Short mmCIF file of C-alpha atoms in Angstrom, two decimals:
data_model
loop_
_atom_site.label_atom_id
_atom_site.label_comp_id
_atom_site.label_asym_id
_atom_site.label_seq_id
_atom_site.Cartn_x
_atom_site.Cartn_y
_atom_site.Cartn_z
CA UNK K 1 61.32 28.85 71.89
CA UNK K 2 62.40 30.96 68.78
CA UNK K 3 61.10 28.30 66.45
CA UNK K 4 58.06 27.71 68.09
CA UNK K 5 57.33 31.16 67.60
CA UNK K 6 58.20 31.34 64.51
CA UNK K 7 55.85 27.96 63.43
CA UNK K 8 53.04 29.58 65.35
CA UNK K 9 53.41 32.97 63.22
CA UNK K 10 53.63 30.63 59.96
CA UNK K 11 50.42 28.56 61.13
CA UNK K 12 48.62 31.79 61.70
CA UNK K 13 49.30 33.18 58.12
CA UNK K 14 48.86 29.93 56.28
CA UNK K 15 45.20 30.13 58.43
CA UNK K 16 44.69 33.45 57.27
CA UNK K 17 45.49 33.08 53.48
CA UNK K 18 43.28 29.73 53.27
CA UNK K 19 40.54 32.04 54.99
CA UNK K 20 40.93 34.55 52.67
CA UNK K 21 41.13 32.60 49.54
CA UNK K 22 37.91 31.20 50.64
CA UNK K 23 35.95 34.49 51.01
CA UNK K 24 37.48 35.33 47.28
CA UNK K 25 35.72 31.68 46.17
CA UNK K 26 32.53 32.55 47.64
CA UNK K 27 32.58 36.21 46.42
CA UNK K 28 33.12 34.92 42.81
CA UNK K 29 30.76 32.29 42.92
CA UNK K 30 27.90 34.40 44.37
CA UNK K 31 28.23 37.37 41.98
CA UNK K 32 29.01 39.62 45.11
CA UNK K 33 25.19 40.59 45.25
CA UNK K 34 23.44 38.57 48.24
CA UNK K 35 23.77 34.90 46.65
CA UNK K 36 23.58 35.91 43.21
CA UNK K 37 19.89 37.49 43.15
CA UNK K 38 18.54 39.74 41.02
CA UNK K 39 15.17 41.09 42.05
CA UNK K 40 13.24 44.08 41.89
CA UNK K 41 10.13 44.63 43.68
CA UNK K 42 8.27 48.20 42.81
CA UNK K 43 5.37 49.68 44.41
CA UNK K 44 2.80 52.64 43.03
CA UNK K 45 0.62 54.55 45.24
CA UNK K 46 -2.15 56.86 45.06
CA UNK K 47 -0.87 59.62 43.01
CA UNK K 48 1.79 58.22 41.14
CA UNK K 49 -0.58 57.27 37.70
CA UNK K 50 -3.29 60.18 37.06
CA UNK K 51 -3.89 59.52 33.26
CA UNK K 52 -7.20 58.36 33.25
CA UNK K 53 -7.81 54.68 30.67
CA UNK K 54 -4.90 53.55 28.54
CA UNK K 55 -1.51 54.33 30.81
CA UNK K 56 1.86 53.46 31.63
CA UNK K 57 2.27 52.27 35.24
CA UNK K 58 4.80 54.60 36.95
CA UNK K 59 6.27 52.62 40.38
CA UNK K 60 7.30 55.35 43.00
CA UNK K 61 9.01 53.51 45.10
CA UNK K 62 11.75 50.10 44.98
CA UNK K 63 10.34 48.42 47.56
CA UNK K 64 13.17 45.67 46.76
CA UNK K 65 16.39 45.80 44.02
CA UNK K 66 18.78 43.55 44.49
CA UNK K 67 21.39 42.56 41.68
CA UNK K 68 22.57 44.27 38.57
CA UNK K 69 20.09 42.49 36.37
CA UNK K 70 16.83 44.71 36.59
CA UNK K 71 17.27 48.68 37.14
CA UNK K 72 14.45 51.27 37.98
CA UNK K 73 14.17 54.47 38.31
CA UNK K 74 11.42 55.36 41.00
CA UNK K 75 9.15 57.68 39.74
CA UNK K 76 9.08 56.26 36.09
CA UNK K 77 7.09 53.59 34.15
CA UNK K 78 10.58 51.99 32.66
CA UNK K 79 12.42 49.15 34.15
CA UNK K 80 15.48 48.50 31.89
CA UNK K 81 16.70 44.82 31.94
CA UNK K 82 20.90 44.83 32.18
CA UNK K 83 21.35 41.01 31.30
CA UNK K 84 20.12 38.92 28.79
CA UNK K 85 17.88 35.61 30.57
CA UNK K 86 14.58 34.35 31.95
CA UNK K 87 12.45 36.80 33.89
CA UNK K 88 9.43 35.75 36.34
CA UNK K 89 7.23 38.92 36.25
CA UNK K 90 4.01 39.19 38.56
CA UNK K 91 1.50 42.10 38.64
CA UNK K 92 -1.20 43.77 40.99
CA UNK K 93 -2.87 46.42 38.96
CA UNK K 94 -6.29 47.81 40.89
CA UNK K 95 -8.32 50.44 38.73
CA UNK K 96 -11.49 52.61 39.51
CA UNK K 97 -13.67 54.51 38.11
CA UNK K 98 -15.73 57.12 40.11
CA UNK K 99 -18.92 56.98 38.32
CA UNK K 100 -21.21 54.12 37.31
CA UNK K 101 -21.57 52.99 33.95
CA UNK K 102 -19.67 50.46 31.71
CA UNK K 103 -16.43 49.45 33.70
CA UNK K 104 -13.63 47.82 32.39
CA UNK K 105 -9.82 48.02 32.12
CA UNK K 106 -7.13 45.69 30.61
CA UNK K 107 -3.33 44.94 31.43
CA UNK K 108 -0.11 44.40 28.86
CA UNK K 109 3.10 44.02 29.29
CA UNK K 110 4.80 46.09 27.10
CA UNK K 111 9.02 45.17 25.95
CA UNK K 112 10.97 48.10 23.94
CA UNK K 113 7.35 50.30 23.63
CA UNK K 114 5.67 46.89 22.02
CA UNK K 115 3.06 45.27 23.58
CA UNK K 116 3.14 41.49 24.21
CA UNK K 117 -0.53 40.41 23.40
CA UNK K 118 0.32 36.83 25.07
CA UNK K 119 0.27 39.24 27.97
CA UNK K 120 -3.32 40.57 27.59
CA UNK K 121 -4.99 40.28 30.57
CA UNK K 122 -8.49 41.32 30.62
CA UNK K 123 -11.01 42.67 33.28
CA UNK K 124 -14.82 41.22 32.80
CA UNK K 125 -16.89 44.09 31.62
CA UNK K 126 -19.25 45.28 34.52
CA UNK K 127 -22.50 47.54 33.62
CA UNK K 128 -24.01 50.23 35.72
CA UNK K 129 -22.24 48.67 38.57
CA UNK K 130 -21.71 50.61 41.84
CA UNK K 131 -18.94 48.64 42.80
CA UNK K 132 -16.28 50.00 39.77
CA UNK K 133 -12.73 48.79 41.12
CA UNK K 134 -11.05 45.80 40.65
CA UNK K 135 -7.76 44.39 40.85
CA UNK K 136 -5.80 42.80 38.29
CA UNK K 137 -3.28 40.09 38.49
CA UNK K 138 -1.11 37.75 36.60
CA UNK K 139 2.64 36.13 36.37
CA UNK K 140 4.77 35.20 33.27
CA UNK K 141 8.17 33.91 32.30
CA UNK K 142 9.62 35.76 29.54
CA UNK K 143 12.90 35.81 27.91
CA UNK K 144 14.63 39.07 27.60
CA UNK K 145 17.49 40.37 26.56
CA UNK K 146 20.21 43.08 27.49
CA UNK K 147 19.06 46.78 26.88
CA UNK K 148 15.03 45.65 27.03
CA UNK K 149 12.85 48.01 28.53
CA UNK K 150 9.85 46.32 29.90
CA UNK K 151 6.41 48.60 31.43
CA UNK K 152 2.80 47.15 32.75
CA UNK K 153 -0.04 49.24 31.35
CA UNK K 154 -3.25 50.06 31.98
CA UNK K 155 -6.08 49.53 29.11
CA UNK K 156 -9.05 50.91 29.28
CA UNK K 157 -11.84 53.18 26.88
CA UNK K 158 -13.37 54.16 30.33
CA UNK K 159 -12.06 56.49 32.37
CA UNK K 160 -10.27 54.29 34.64
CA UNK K 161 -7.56 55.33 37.30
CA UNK K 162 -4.83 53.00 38.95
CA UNK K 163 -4.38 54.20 42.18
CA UNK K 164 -2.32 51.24 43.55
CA UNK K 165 0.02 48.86 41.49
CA UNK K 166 3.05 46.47 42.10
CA UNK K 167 5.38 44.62 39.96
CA UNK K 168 8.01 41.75 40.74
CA UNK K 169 10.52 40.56 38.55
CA UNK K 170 13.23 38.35 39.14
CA UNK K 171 15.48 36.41 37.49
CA UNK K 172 15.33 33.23 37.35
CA UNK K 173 17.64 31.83 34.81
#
């Protein structure tokens, strides 16, 4: 009966080892962060961009950050990329303006204060138009590196205002 006992205890530690050796596996493997993603998913609202035409989007809110690859502080225009790779960025960016005339605002990505003019994304230009709001959208892949800084901005002559704006990045290689 001793023995027994004492192949039972030895069964349940060699069990409990293998169990925990495989939890270390999948840790590593995974990069400890939810399957290895790296997303962030930021969200302005009214009131968060009140320079009227050419602005930097400011994002008030991470509606999503996951991983140590993209970092944000909510509030500002900056998100700083933390490892060097292959980005998937999409965009919402709505603009209005409050009195008729000639409408028409513009979008960039902008990497370490430079704009990307691949990234140009224009509005059609709208005339005496009661209707002055529009949203714009648009996805890339770009390659970035460690210690980036990447913003969306706003470009416009008019006196356009972004009331609502969202941004998601993610890493993708």
């Amino acid at each position: 009966m001793c023995c027994e006992n004492n192949v039972l205890k030895g069964i349940i530690v060699a069990l409990a080892l293998v169990f925990i050796i495989v939890l270390i596996i999948i840790v590593v493997n995974n990069g400890g962060n939810n399957g290895g993603a790296n997303i962030l998913v930021a969200i302005a609202e009214p009131g968060d961009n009140t320079t009227l035409g050419t602005t930097d989007i400011k994002f008030s809110r991470n509606e999503i950050l996951e991983g140590t690859a993209l970092s944000h502080e909510e509030g500002s225009s900056i998100i700083n990329i933390n490892e060097t790779g292959i980005y998937q960025i999409s965009y919402q960016l709505y603009g209005v303006q409050d009195v008729a005339g000639t409408f028409n605002f513009n979008t960039v990505l902008v990497v370490n204060n430079t704009a990307l003019n691949d990234t140009f994304n224009q509005s059609p230009v709208i005339r005496n138009s009661t209707s002055n709001r529009m949203t714009l959208t648009s996805t890339v892949i770009l390659r970035l590196n460690s210690g980036d800084t990447l913003q969306l901005q706003g470009v416009s002559i008019e006196d356009i205002r972004y009331d609502n704006a969202r941004i998601d990045i993610e890493k993708i290689g």
